[in-house]
CSV table of C-alpha atoms and ligand atoms in Angstrom, one decimal:
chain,number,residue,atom,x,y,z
F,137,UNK,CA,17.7,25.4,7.6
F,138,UNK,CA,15.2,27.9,8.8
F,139,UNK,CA,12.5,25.0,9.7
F,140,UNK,CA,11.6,21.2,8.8
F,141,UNK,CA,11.9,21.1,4.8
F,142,UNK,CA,8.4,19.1,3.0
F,143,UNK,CA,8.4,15.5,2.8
F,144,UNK,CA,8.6,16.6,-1.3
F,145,UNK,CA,11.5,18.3,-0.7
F,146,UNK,CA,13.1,16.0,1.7
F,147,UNK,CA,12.7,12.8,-1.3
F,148,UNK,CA,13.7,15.1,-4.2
F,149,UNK,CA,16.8,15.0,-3.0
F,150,UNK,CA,17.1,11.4,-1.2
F,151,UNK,CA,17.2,12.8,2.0
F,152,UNK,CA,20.1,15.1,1.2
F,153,UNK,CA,22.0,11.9,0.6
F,154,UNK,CA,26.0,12.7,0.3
F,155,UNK,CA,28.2,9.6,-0.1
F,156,UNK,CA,30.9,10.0,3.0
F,157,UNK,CA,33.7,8.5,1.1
F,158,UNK,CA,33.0,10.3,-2.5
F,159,UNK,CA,30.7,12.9,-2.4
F,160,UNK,CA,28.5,11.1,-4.5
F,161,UNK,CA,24.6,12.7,-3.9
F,162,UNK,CA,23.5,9.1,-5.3
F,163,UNK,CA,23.6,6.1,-2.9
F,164,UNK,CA,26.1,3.1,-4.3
F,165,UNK,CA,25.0,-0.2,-5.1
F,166,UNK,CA,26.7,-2.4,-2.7
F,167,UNK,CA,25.7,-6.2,-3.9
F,168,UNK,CA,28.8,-7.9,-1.9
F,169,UNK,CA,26.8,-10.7,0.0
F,170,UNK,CA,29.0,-11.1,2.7
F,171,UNK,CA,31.3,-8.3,5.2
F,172,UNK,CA,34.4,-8.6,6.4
F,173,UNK,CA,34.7,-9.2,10.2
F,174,UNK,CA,36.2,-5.6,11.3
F,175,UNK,CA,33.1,-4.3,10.6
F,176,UNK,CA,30.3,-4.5,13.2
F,177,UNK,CA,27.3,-3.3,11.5
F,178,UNK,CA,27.1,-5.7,8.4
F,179,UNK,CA,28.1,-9.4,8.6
F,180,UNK,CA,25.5,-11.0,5.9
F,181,UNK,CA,23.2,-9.6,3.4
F,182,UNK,CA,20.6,-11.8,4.2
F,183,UNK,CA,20.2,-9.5,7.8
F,184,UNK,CA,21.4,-6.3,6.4
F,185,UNK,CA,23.6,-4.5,3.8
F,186,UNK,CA,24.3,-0.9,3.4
F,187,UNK,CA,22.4,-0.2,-0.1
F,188,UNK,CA,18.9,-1.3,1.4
F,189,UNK,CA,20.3,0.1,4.7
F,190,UNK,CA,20.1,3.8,3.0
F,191,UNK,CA,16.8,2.8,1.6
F,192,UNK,CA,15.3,1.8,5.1
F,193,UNK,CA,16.9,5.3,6.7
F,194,UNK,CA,14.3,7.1,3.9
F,195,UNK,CA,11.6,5.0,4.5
F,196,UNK,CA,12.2,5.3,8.2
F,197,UNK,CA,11.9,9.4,7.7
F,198,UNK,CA,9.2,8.9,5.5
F,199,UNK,CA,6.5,6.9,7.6
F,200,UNK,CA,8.0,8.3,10.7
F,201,UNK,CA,9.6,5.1,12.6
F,202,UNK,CA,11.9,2.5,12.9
F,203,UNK,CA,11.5,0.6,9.3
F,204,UNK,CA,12.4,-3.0,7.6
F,205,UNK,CA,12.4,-3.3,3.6
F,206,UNK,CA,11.8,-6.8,2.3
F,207,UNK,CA,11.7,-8.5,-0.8
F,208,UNK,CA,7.7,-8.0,-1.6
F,209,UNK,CA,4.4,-6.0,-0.2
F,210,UNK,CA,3.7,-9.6,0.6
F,211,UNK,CA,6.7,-10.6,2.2
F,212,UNK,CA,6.4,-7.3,4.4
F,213,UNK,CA,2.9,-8.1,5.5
F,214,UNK,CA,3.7,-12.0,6.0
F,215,UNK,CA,6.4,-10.8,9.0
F,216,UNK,CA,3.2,-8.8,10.7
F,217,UNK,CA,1.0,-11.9,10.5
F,218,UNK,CA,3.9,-14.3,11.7
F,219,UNK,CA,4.6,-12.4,15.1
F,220,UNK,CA,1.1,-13.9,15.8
F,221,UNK,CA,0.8,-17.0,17.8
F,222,UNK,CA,-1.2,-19.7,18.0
F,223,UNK,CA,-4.2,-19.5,19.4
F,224,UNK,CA,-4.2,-15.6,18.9
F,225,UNK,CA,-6.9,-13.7,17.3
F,226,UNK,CA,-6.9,-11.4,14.1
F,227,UNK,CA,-9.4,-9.3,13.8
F,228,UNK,CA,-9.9,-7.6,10.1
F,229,UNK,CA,-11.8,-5.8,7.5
F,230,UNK,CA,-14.3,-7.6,5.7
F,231,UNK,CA,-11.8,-6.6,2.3
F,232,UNK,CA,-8.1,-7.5,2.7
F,233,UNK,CA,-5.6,-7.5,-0.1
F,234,UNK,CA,-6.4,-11.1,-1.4
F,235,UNK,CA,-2.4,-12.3,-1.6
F,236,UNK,CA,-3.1,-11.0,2.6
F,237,UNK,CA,-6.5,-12.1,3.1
F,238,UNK,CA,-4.9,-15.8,1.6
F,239,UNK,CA,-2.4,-15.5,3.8
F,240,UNK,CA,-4.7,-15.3,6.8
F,241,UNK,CA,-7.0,-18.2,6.4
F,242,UNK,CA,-4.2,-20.2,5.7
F,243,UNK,CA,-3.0,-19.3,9.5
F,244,UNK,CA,-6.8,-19.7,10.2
F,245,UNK,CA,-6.4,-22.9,9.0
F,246,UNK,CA,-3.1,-24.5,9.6
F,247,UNK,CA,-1.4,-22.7,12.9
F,248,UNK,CA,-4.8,-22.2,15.0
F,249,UNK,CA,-5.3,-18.4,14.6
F,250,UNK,CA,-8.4,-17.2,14.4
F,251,UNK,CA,-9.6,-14.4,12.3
F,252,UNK,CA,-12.6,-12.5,12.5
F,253,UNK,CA,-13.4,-10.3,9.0
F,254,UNK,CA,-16.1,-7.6,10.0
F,255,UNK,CA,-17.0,-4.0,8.6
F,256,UNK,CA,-13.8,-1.9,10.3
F,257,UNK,CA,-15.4,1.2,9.7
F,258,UNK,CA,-17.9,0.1,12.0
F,259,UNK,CA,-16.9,0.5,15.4
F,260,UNK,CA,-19.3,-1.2,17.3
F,261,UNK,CA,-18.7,-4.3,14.8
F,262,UNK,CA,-15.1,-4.4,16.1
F,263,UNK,CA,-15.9,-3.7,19.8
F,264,UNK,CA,-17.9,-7.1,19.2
F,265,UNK,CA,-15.4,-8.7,17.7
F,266,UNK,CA,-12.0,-8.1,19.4
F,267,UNK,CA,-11.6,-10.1,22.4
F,268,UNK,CA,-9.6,-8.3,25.7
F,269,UNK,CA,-6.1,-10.7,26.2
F,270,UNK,CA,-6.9,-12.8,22.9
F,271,UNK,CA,-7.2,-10.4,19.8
F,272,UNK,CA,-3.4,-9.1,19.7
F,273,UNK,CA,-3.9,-7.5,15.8
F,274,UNK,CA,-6.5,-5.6,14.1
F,275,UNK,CA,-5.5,-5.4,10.2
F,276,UNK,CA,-6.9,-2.8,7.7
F,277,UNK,CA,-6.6,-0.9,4.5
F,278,UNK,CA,-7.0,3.3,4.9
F,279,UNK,CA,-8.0,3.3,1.0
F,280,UNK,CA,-9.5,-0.5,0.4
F,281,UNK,CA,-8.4,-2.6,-2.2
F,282,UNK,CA,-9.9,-2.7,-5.2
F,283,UNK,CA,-13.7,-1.3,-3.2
F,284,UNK,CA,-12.0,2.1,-2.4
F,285,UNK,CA,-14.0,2.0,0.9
F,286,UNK,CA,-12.0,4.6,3.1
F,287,UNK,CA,-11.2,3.4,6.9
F,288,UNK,CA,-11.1,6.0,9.5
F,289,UNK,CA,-7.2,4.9,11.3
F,290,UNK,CA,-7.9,7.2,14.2
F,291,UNK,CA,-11.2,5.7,15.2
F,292,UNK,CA,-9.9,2.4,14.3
F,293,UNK,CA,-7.0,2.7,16.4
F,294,UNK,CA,-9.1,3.5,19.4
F,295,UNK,CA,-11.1,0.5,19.3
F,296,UNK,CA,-8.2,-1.9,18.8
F,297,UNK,CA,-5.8,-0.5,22.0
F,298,UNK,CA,-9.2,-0.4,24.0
F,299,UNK,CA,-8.8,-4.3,23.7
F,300,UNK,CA,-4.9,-4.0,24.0
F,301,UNK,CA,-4.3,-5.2,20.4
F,302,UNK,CA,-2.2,-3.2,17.8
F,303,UNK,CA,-3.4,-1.8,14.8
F,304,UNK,CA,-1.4,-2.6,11.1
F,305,UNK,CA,-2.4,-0.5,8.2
F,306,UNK,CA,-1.7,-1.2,5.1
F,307,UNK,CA,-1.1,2.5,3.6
F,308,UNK,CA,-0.1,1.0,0.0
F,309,UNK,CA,-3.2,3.0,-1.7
F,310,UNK,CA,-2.3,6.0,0.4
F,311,UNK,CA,1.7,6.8,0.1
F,312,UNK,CA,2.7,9.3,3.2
F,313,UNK,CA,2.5,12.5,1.6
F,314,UNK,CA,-0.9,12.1,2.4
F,315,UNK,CA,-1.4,9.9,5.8
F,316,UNK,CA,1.5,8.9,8.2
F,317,UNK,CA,-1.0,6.1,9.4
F,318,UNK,CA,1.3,6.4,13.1
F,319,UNK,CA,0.7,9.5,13.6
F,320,UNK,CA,-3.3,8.7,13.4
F,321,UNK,CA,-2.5,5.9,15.9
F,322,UNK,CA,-1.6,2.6,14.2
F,323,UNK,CA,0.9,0.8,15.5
F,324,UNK,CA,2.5,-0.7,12.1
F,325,UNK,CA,2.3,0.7,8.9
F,326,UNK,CA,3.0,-1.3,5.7
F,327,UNK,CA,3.3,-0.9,2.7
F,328,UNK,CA,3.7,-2.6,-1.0
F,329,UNK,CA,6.5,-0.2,-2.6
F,330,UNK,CA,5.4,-1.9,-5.5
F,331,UNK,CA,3.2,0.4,-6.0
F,332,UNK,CA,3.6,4.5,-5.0
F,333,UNK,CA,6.5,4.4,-3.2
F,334,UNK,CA,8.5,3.2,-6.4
F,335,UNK,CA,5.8,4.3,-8.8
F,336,UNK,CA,7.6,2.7,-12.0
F,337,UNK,CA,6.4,-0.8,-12.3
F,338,UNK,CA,10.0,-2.3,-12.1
F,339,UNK,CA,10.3,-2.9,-8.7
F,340,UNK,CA,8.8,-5.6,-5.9
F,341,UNK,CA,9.4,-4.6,-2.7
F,342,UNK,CA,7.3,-4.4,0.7
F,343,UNK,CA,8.3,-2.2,3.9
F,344,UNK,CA,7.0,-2.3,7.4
F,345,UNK,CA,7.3,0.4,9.9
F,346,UNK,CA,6.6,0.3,13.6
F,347,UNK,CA,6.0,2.5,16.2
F,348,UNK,CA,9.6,3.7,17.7
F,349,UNK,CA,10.0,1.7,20.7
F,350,UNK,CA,7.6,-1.4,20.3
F,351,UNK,CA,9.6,-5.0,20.8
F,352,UNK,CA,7.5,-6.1,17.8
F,353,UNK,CA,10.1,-4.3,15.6
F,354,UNK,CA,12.9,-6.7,16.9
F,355,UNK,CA,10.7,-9.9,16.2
F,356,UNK,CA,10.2,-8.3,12.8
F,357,UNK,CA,13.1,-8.1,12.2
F,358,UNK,CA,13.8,-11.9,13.3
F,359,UNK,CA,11.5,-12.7,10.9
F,360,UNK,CA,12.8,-11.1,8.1
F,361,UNK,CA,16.0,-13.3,8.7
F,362,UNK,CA,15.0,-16.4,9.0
F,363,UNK,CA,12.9,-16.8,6.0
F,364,UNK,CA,15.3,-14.3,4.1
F,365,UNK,CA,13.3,-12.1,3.0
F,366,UNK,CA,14.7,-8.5,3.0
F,367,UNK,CA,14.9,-6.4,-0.2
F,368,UNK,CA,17.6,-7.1,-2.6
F,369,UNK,CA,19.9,-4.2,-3.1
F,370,UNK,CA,19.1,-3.6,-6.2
F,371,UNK,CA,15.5,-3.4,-5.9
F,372,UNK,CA,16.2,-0.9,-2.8
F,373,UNK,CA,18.4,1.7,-5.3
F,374,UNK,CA,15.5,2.0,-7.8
F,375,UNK,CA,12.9,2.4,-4.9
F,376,UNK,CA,15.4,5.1,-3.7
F,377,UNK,CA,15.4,6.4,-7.5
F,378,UNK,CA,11.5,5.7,-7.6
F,379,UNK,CA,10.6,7.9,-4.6
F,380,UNK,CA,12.9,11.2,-5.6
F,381,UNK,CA,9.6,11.8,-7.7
F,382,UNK,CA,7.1,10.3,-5.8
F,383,UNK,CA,5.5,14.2,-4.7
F,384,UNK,CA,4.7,14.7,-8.3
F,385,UNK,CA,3.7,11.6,-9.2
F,386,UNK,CA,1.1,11.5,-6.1
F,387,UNK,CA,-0.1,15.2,-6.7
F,388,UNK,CA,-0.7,14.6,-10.5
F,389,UNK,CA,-2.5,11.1,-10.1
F,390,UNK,CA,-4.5,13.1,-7.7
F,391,UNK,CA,-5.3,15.1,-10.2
F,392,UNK,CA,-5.9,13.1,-12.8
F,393,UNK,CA,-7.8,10.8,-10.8
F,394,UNK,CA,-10.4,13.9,-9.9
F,395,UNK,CA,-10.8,15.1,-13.2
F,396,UNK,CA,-11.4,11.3,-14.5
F,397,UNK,CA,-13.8,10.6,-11.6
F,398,UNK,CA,-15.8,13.9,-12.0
F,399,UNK,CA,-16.0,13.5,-15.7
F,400,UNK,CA,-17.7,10.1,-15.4
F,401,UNK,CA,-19.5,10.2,-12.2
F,402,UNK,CA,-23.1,10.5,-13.6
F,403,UNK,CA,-21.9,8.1,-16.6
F,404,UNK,CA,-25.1,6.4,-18.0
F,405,UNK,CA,-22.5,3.6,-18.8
F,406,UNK,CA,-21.5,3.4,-15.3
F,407,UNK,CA,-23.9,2.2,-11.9
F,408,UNK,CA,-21.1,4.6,-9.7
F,409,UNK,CA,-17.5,5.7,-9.5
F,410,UNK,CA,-16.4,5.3,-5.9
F,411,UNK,CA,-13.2,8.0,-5.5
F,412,UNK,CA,-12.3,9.1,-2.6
F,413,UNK,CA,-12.3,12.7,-3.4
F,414,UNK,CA,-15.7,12.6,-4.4
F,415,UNK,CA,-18.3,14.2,-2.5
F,416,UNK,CA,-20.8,11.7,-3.0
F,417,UNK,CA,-18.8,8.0,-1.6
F,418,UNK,CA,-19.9,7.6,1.1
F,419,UNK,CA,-17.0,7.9,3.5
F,420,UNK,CA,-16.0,11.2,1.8
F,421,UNK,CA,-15.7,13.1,5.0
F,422,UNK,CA,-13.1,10.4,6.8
F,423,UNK,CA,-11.0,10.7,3.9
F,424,UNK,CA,-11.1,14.7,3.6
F,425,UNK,CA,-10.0,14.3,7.4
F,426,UNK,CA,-7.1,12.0,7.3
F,427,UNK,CA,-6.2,12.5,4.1
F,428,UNK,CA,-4.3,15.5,3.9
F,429,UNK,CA,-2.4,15.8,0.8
F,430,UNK,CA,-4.3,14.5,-2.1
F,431,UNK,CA,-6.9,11.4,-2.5
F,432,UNK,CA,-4.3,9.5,-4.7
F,433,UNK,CA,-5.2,7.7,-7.9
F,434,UNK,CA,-7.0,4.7,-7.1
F,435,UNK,CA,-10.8,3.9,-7.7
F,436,UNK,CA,-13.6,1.6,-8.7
F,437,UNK,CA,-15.6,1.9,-11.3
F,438,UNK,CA,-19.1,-0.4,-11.5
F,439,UNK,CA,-19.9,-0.8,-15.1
F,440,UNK,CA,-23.7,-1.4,-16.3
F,441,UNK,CA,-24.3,-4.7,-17.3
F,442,UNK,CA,-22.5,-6.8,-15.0
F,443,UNK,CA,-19.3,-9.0,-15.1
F,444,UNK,CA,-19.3,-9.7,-19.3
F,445,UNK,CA,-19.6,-6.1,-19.9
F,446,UNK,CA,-17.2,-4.9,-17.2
F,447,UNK,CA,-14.9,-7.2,-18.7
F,448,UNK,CA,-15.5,-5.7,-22.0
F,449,UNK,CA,-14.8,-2.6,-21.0
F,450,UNK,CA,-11.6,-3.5,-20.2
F,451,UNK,CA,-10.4,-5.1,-23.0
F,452,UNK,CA,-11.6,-2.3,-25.1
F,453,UNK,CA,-9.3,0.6,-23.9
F,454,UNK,CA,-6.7,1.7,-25.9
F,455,UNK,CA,-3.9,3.6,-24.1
F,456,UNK,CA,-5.1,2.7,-20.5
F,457,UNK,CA,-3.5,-0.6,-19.8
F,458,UNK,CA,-5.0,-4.0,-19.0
F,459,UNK,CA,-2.5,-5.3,-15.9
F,460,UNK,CA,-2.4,-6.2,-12.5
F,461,UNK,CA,-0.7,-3.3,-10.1
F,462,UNK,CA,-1.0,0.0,-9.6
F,463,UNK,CA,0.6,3.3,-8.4
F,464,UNK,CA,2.6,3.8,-11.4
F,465,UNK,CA,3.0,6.4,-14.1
F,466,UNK,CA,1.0,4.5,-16.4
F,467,UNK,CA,-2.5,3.6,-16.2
F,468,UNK,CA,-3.9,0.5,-15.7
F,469,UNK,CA,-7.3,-1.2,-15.4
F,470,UNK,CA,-9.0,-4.5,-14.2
F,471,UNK,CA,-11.3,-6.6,-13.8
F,472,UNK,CA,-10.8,-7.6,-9.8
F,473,UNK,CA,-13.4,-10.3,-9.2
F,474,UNK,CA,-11.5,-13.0,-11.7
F,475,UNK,CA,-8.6,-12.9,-9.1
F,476,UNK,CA,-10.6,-12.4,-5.6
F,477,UNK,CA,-13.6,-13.5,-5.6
F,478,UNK,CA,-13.2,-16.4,-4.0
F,479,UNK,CA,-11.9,-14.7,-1.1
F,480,UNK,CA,-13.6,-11.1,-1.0
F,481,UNK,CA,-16.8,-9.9,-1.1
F,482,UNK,CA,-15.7,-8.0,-4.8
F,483,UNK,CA,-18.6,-6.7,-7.0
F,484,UNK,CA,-18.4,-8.6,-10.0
F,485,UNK,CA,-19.0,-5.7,-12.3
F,486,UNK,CA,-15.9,-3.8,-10.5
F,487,UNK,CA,-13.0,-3.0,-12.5
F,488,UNK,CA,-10.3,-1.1,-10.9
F,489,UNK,CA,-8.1,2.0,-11.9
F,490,UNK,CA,-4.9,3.0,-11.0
F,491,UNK,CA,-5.0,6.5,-12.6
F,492,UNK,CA,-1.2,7.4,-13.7
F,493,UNK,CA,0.5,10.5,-15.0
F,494,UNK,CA,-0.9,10.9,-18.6
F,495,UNK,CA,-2.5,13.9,-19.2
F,496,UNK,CA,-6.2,13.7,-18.3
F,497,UNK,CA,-7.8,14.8,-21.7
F,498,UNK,CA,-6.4,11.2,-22.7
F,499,UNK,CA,-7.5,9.3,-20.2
F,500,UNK,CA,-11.3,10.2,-20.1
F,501,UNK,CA,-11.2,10.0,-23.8
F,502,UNK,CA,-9.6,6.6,-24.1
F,503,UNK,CA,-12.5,5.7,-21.0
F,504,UNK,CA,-15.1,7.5,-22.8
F,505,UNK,CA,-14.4,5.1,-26.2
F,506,UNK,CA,-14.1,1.9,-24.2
F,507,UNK,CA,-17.6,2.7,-22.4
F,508,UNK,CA,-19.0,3.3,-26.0
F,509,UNK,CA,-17.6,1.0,-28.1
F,510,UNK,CA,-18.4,-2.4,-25.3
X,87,PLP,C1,0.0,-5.0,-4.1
X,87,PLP,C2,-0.5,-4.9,-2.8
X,87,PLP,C3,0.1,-5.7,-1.7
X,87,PLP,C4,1.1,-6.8,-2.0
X,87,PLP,O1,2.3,-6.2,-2.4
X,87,PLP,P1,3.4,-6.9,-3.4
X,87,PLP,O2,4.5,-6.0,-3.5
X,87,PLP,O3,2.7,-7.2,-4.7
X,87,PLP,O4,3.8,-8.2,-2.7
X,87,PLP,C5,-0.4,-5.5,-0.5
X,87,PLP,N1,-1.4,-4.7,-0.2
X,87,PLP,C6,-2.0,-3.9,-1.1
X,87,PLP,C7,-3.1,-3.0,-0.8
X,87,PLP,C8,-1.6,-4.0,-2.5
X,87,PLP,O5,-2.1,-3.3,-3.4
């Protein structure tokens, strides 16, 4: 091959996948739980088994080290957090993902590790916060769920090793076709396949990828065992199938997701639309840095009126649909603050959209009734 094909091109075709045994240029589905002894790489599905195996080799290529699939975007983040003792410090942005942001006050709360929530984007604010030989992880969103705030990873990342902590993004807004988070210095990327990666809405699945060489990979990896929670087979053959299209599916959510946020920018319905790809949000210029191939689908739109009327909004759209998730072919919208509220600082007249793959002309006009008729 004359040089290194596009990531595009590289999933299209599953990484050039070709079955050793068959010739097949689909992966098999092996579900056998258990291996017979002969064989030294799998023993027990519960550690490994080839099916996710093959998955984990594409995600690997994909965010550019070695890489772990497990069972949820929940599961994968919940290995990250437990590699952190007690007694350790956490520092993070002010707006986690709330299933994370739960996760952490309950180690706040019942294993002695302190976290620290501050403004990431603020660098001084972390340099205050992290603490030299205590802080060991810095945790944030590049694209934040559900505010669409946009994190700088590079500057982030300098902070954090300044103060000999790593850095864990959580890239599940912002699929690598558009940011490798190592390469902008994270240590650990994860992400909810959930969403882009599989991009279909019948898959749960979480992967985390760590910098090659970092012992935190093996403890990860320990983790994942002992409270079994790696990726069913299954689950990893439609992420594989999910991710052959996953350079269309970013590019035309892109799309989409421009056209819709342009059209209703200056909305007298609406207080703001905050879109990465917008000129006016206010971290515009970090995301036009870092990300490279397209600003993705996801953004917040703060209705008029407050909580009532964002919510009727939302129950007034008629082909965009009302449902948790995002990052699949179909739209959906909601109203965030009913599930997060209590633990992030969430706008109460926020709803969110995941902008899919409908055509455009549909989307703004199904928005454009709903903003009317509320
Ligand atoms: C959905 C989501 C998660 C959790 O992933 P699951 O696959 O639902 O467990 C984590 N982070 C972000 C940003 C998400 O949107």
């Amino acid at each position: 091959m004359p040089e290194e094909p596009h990531v595009e091109s590289l999933l299209a075709q599953g990484y050039h996948f070709v079955d050793p045994d068959t010739g097949a240029i689909v992966p098999p589905i092996h579900l056998s739980a258990t291996f017979h002894h002969s064989v030294d790489e799998f023993g027990y599905r519960r550690e490994s088994s080839p099916t996710t195996a093959t998955a984990e080799k594409m995600l690997a290529q994909l965010n550019g080290g070695p890489t772990l699939a497990f069972a949820s975007g929940i599961s994968a983040a919940a290995a990250i957090l437990e590699t952190v003792r007690s007694g350790e410090r956490i520092v993070a942005h002010h707006t986690v993902y709330q299933g994370i942001k739960r996760w952490m006050l309950r180690q706040a709360d019942r294993r002695g590790v302190a976290v620290s929530f501050v403004d990431v984007r603020d660098a001084e604010a972390v340099r205050a916060s992290v603490r030299p030989g205590e802080t060991v992880l810095v945790w944030t969103e590049v694209v934040v769920n559900p505010t669409c705030e946009v994190v700088d990873v590079r500057a982030l990342a300098e902070v954090t090793h300044a103060a000999g902590a790593r850095l864990a993004v959580d890239a599940t807004f912002t699929p690598p076709l558009t940011i490798r988070p190592l390469e902008f210095g994270a240590d650990l990327v994860m992400q909810s396949a959930t969403k882009y990666l599989n991009g279909h809405s019948d898959v749960v699945a979480g992967v985390v990828t760590a910098r090659a060489g970092d012992p935190v990979f093996e403890d990860l990896r320990t983790v994942r065992k002992l409270t079994g929670s790696i990726l069913h087979p299954l689950d990893a053959w439609l992420l594989m199938r999910g991710m052959r299209t996953l350079g269309l599916r970013f590019e035309r959510a892109s799309a989409n997701a421009l056209l819709v946020a342009r059209h209703f920018e200056n909305h007298p319905a609406l207080e703001r639309v905050s879109y990465p790809g917008l000129p006016s949000h206010p971290d515009h210029a970090v995301a036009a840095g870092e990300l490279t191939g397209g600003f993705g689908g996801m953004m917040a739109l703060y209705v008029r009126g407050g909580r009532e009327q964002a919510i009727r909004v939302a129950e007034a759209v008629q082909l965009i649909v009302r449902a948790t998730s995002l990052g699949g072919v179909e739209s959906l919208i909601e109203h965030r603050a009913a599930f997060e509220a209590d633990v992030n600082p969430v706008p109460e007249n926020l709803l969110r959209l995941s902008v899919g793959i409908e055509n455009p002309q549909d989307l703004i006009a199904d928005l454009e009734q709903a903003l009317s008729e509320a």
